[in-house]
Amino acid sequence: MKHVDAKKLKPVKKSGVDVDQQAGAEEAKRMHELLENMEQGVIVWGADRRCEFISKRVYDMIEVSEDDLHVGVDRNEFIQRAVREREYTAADAKKISDSMESLEPFKFIRTSKGRHRLLTAGRPQPDGRLFGTYTDVTRQKRTDAALAAARA
């Protein structure tokens, strides 16, 4: 069998579409479906501090409109809006800012307009992006409070 140098192979075209491009598009579609179907809300902030991705679940969880949060929105403006509306504290906003500088992950509880308790977690990436998730912990917090009250 003759040895084939993979570096010299040209991409196979199928109906005028590069198979590698098609595979990449299919993988991107699967990843998008996965993120949209997670229990958590997911948001990705770019190195330029602008929103790159937001799952639809985030809108329901933090109760904002697509006018307030969409791809391209500046993260600092979004955070300051949340502080003004008392969804984040100034300390939470500082924690997010500091974590971006130090590349340290962060977690805190955010209270939405509808009084849902959301575990907000962020993981800064070395390339400057921030991956964030929102998990509704309202029921868990109520259960914890009821157990504490029962023990008292």
C-alpha atoms as a PDB file:
ATOM      1  CA  MET A   1       0.000   0.000   0.000  1.00  0.00           C
ATOM      2  CA  LYS A   2       1.345   3.400  -0.962  1.00  0.00           C
ATOM      3  CA  HIS A   3       1.865   5.969   1.824  1.00  0.00           C
ATOM      4  CA  VAL A   4      -0.242   9.116   1.394  1.00  0.00           C
ATOM      5  CA  ASP A   5       0.889  12.401   2.930  1.00  0.00           C
ATOM      6  CA  ALA A   6      -2.271  13.855   4.552  1.00  0.00           C
ATOM      7  CA  LYS A   7      -0.857  17.371   4.218  1.00  0.00           C
ATOM      8  CA  LYS A   8      -0.916  17.057   0.426  1.00  0.00           C
ATOM      9  CA  LEU A   9      -4.537  15.935   0.233  1.00  0.00           C
ATOM     10  CA  LYS A  10      -7.026  18.479  -1.088  1.00  0.00           C
ATOM     11  CA  PRO A  11     -10.453  18.808   0.499  1.00  0.00           C
ATOM     12  CA  VAL A  12     -13.105  16.695  -1.178  1.00  0.00           C
ATOM     13  CA  LYS A  13     -15.875  18.720  -2.768  1.00  0.00           C
ATOM     14  CA  LYS A  14     -19.436  17.474  -2.726  1.00  0.00           C
ATOM     15  CA  SER A  15     -21.894  19.445  -4.829  1.00  0.00           C
ATOM     16  CA  GLY A  16     -19.531  22.414  -4.811  1.00  0.00           C
ATOM     17  CA  VAL A  17     -19.312  22.439  -0.987  1.00  0.00           C
ATOM     18  CA  ASP A  18     -16.064  21.719   0.831  1.00  0.00           C
ATOM     19  CA  VAL A  19     -16.728  18.598   2.957  1.00  0.00           C
ATOM     20  CA  ASP A  20     -14.674  20.094   5.821  1.00  0.00           C
ATOM     21  CA  GLN A  21     -16.826  23.241   5.730  1.00  0.00           C
ATOM     22  CA  GLN A  22     -19.998  21.172   5.646  1.00  0.00           C
ATOM     23  CA  ALA A  23     -18.808  19.065   8.601  1.00  0.00           C
ATOM     24  CA  GLY A  24     -17.943  22.252  10.490  1.00  0.00           C
ATOM     25  CA  ALA A  25     -21.383  23.713   9.818  1.00  0.00           C
ATOM     26  CA  GLU A  26     -23.072  20.502  10.988  1.00  0.00           C
ATOM     27  CA  GLU A  27     -20.948  20.466  14.147  1.00  0.00           C
ATOM     28  CA  ALA A  28     -21.826  24.128  14.824  1.00  0.00           C
ATOM     29  CA  LYS A  29     -25.522  23.307  14.377  1.00  0.00           C
ATOM     30  CA  ARG A  30     -25.280  20.375  16.833  1.00  0.00           C
ATOM     31  CA  MET A  31     -23.441  22.563  19.361  1.00  0.00           C
ATOM     32  CA  HIS A  32     -26.088  25.288  19.022  1.00  0.00           C
ATOM     33  CA  GLU A  33     -28.889  22.742  19.582  1.00  0.00           C
ATOM     34  CA  LEU A  34     -27.073  21.376  22.636  1.00  0.00           C
ATOM     35  CA  LEU A  35     -26.674  24.829  24.189  1.00  0.00           C
ATOM     36  CA  GLU A  36     -30.285  25.769  23.443  1.00  0.00           C
ATOM     37  CA  ASN A  37     -31.585  22.611  25.141  1.00  0.00           C
ATOM     38  CA  MET A  38     -29.582  22.815  28.363  1.00  0.00           C
ATOM     39  CA  GLU A  39     -31.388  23.403  31.648  1.00  0.00           C
ATOM     40  CA  GLN A  40     -29.049  26.318  32.332  1.00  0.00           C
ATOM     41  CA  GLY A  41     -29.036  29.574  30.438  1.00  0.00           C
ATOM     42  CA  VAL A  42     -25.749  30.125  28.596  1.00  0.00           C
ATOM     43  CA  ILE A  43     -24.080  33.345  27.508  1.00  0.00           C
ATOM     44  CA  VAL A  44     -20.691  33.929  25.883  1.00  0.00           C
ATOM     45  CA  TRP A  45     -18.985  37.317  26.061  1.00  0.00           C
ATOM     46  CA  GLY A  46     -16.179  37.981  23.596  1.00  0.00           C
ATOM     47  CA  ALA A  47     -12.730  39.387  24.307  1.00  0.00           C
ATOM     48  CA  ASP A  48     -14.106  42.714  23.028  1.00  0.00           C
ATOM     49  CA  ARG A  49     -16.685  42.539  25.893  1.00  0.00           C
ATOM     50  CA  ARG A  50     -19.575  42.089  23.468  1.00  0.00           C
ATOM     51  CA  CYS A  51     -22.118  39.278  23.570  1.00  0.00           C
ATOM     52  CA  GLU A  52     -21.229  36.510  21.099  1.00  0.00           C
ATOM     53  CA  PHE A  53     -23.918  33.965  22.010  1.00  0.00           C
ATOM     54  CA  ILE A  54     -26.982  33.851  24.220  1.00  0.00           C
ATOM     55  CA  SER A  55     -29.318  30.899  24.638  1.00  0.00           C
ATOM     56  CA  LYS A  56     -33.048  31.555  24.594  1.00  0.00           C
ATOM     57  CA  ARG A  57     -33.324  30.152  28.121  1.00  0.00           C
ATOM     58  CA  VAL A  58     -31.416  33.200  29.457  1.00  0.00           C
ATOM     59  CA  TYR A  59     -34.248  35.529  28.412  1.00  0.00           C
ATOM     60  CA  ASP A  60     -36.761  33.593  30.524  1.00  0.00           C
ATOM     61  CA  MET A  61     -34.432  33.212  33.480  1.00  0.00           C
ATOM     62  CA  ILE A  62     -33.228  36.794  33.862  1.00  0.00           C
ATOM     63  CA  GLU A  63     -36.384  38.305  32.419  1.00  0.00           C
ATOM     64  CA  VAL A  64     -34.860  40.642  29.864  1.00  0.00           C
ATOM     65  CA  SER A  65     -35.935  41.353  26.315  1.00  0.00           C
ATOM     66  CA  GLU A  66     -33.894  40.843  23.181  1.00  0.00           C
ATOM     67  CA  ASP A  67     -33.708  44.644  22.990  1.00  0.00           C
ATOM     68  CA  ASP A  68     -31.760  44.673  26.277  1.00  0.00           C
ATOM     69  CA  LEU A  69     -29.580  41.646  25.571  1.00  0.00           C
ATOM     70  CA  HIS A  70     -28.558  40.344  22.162  1.00  0.00           C
ATOM     71  CA  VAL A  71     -25.441  39.472  20.194  1.00  0.00           C
ATOM     72  CA  GLY A  72     -23.314  42.598  20.032  1.00  0.00           C
ATOM     73  CA  VAL A  73     -24.428  44.168  23.352  1.00  0.00           C
ATOM     74  CA  ASP A  74     -21.591  45.517  25.517  1.00  0.00           C
ATOM     75  CA  ARG A  75     -21.110  43.473  28.712  1.00  0.00           C
ATOM     76  CA  ASN A  76     -20.396  46.486  30.922  1.00  0.00           C
ATOM     77  CA  GLU A  77     -23.588  48.231  29.779  1.00  0.00           C
ATOM     78  CA  PHE A  78     -25.568  45.053  30.454  1.00  0.00           C
ATOM     79  CA  ILE A  79     -24.077  44.667  33.938  1.00  0.00           C
ATOM     80  CA  GLN A  80     -24.689  48.317  34.813  1.00  0.00           C
ATOM     81  CA  ARG A  81     -28.337  47.939  33.734  1.00  0.00           C
ATOM     82  CA  ALA A  82     -28.624  44.923  36.049  1.00  0.00           C
ATOM     83  CA  VAL A  83     -27.124  46.942  38.928  1.00  0.00           C
ATOM     84  CA  ARG A  84     -29.568  49.820  38.292  1.00  0.00           C
ATOM     85  CA  GLU A  85     -32.455  47.350  38.352  1.00  0.00           C
ATOM     86  CA  ARG A  86     -31.046  45.738  41.526  1.00  0.00           C
ATOM     87  CA  GLU A  87     -30.493  42.330  39.975  1.00  0.00           C
ATOM     88  CA  TYR A  88     -26.758  42.570  40.674  1.00  0.00           C
ATOM     89  CA  THR A  89     -25.138  44.387  43.527  1.00  0.00           C
ATOM     90  CA  ALA A  90     -22.231  46.739  42.913  1.00  0.00           C
ATOM     91  CA  ALA A  91     -20.089  44.092  44.658  1.00  0.00           C
ATOM     92  CA  ASP A  92     -21.268  41.455  42.138  1.00  0.00           C
ATOM     93  CA  ALA A  93     -20.375  43.776  39.261  1.00  0.00           C
ATOM     94  CA  LYS A  94     -16.905  44.313  40.755  1.00  0.00           C
ATOM     95  CA  LYS A  95     -16.474  40.543  41.219  1.00  0.00           C
ATOM     96  CA  ILE A  96     -17.185  40.019  37.512  1.00  0.00           C
ATOM     97  CA  SER A  97     -14.778  42.772  36.502  1.00  0.00           C
ATOM     98  CA  ASP A  98     -12.025  41.532  38.817  1.00  0.00           C
ATOM     99  CA  SER A  99     -12.422  37.941  37.620  1.00  0.00           C
ATOM    100  CA  MET A 100     -11.925  39.066  34.035  1.00  0.00           C
ATOM    101  CA  GLU A 101      -8.592  40.600  34.986  1.00  0.00           C
ATOM    102  CA  SER A 102      -7.429  37.643  37.090  1.00  0.00           C
ATOM    103  CA  LEU A 103      -8.983  34.899  34.912  1.00  0.00           C
ATOM    104  CA  GLU A 104     -10.557  33.445  38.075  1.00  0.00           C
ATOM    105  CA  PRO A 105     -13.993  31.807  37.856  1.00  0.00           C
ATOM    106  CA  PHE A 106     -16.795  33.386  39.891  1.00  0.00           C
ATOM    107  CA  LYS A 107     -20.198  32.444  41.320  1.00  0.00           C
ATOM    108  CA  PHE A 108     -22.901  34.411  43.066  1.00  0.00           C
ATOM    109  CA  ILE A 109     -26.668  34.397  43.487  1.00  0.00           C
ATOM    110  CA  ARG A 110     -28.650  36.855  41.391  1.00  0.00           C
ATOM    111  CA  THR A 111     -32.296  37.667  42.088  1.00  0.00           C
ATOM    112  CA  SER A 112     -34.338  38.218  38.935  1.00  0.00           C
ATOM    113  CA  LYS A 113     -37.182  40.726  38.576  1.00  0.00           C
ATOM    114  CA  GLY A 114     -39.617  37.871  39.165  1.00  0.00           C
ATOM    115  CA  ARG A 115     -37.790  37.010  42.396  1.00  0.00           C
ATOM    116  CA  HIS A 116     -36.162  33.871  41.028  1.00  0.00           C
ATOM    117  CA  ARG A 117     -32.826  33.023  42.609  1.00  0.00           C
ATOM    118  CA  LEU A 118     -30.214  32.315  39.950  1.00  0.00           C
ATOM    119  CA  LEU A 119     -26.781  30.843  40.504  1.00  0.00           C
ATOM    120  CA  THR A 120     -24.667  32.960  38.175  1.00  0.00           C
ATOM    121  CA  ALA A 121     -21.314  31.427  37.250  1.00  0.00           C
ATOM    122  CA  GLY A 122     -18.616  32.680  34.942  1.00  0.00           C
ATOM    123  CA  ARG A 123     -15.388  31.211  33.597  1.00  0.00           C
ATOM    124  CA  PRO A 124     -13.006  33.698  32.020  1.00  0.00           C
ATOM    125  CA  GLN A 125     -10.899  32.199  29.238  1.00  0.00           C
ATOM    126  CA  PRO A 126      -7.242  32.947  28.471  1.00  0.00           C
ATOM    127  CA  ASP A 127      -8.282  34.425  25.102  1.00  0.00           C
ATOM    128  CA  GLY A 128     -10.379  37.069  26.904  1.00  0.00           C
ATOM    129  CA  ARG A 129     -13.812  35.515  26.420  1.00  0.00           C
ATOM    130  CA  LEU A 130     -16.169  34.779  29.313  1.00  0.00           C
ATOM    131  CA  PHE A 131     -18.476  31.760  29.434  1.00  0.00           C
ATOM    132  CA  GLY A 132     -21.426  32.346  31.754  1.00  0.00           C
ATOM    133  CA  THR A 133     -24.275  30.185  32.979  1.00  0.00           C
ATOM    134  CA  TYR A 134     -27.466  30.834  34.920  1.00  0.00           C
ATOM    135  CA  THR A 135     -29.039  28.045  36.970  1.00  0.00           C
ATOM    136  CA  ASP A 136     -32.405  28.535  38.687  1.00  0.00           C
ATOM    137  CA  VAL A 137     -31.886  27.586  42.359  1.00  0.00           C
ATOM    138  CA  THR A 138     -35.110  29.138  43.671  1.00  0.00           C
ATOM    139  CA  ARG A 139     -36.648  25.820  44.751  1.00  0.00           C
ATOM    140  CA  GLN A 140     -33.395  24.646  46.328  1.00  0.00           C
ATOM    141  CA  LYS A 141     -33.049  27.882  48.337  1.00  0.00           C
ATOM    142  CA  ARG A 142     -36.662  27.600  49.559  1.00  0.00           C
ATOM    143  CA  THR A 143     -36.083  23.988  50.596  1.00  0.00           C
ATOM    144  CA  ASP A 144     -32.859  24.931  52.407  1.00  0.00           C
ATOM    145  CA  ALA A 145     -34.666  27.728  54.263  1.00  0.00           C
ATOM    146  CA  ALA A 146     -37.538  25.423  55.255  1.00  0.00           C
ATOM    147  CA  LEU A 147     -35.091  22.814  56.571  1.00  0.00           C
ATOM    148  CA  ALA A 148     -33.185  25.440  58.552  1.00  0.00           C
ATOM    149  CA  ALA A 149     -36.456  26.759  60.031  1.00  0.00           C
ATOM    150  CA  ALA A 150     -37.554  23.223  60.944  1.00  0.00           C
ATOM    151  CA  ARG A 151     -34.271  22.575  62.741  1.00  0.00           C
ATOM    152  CA  ALA A 152     -34.498  25.812  64.743  1.00  0.00           C
END
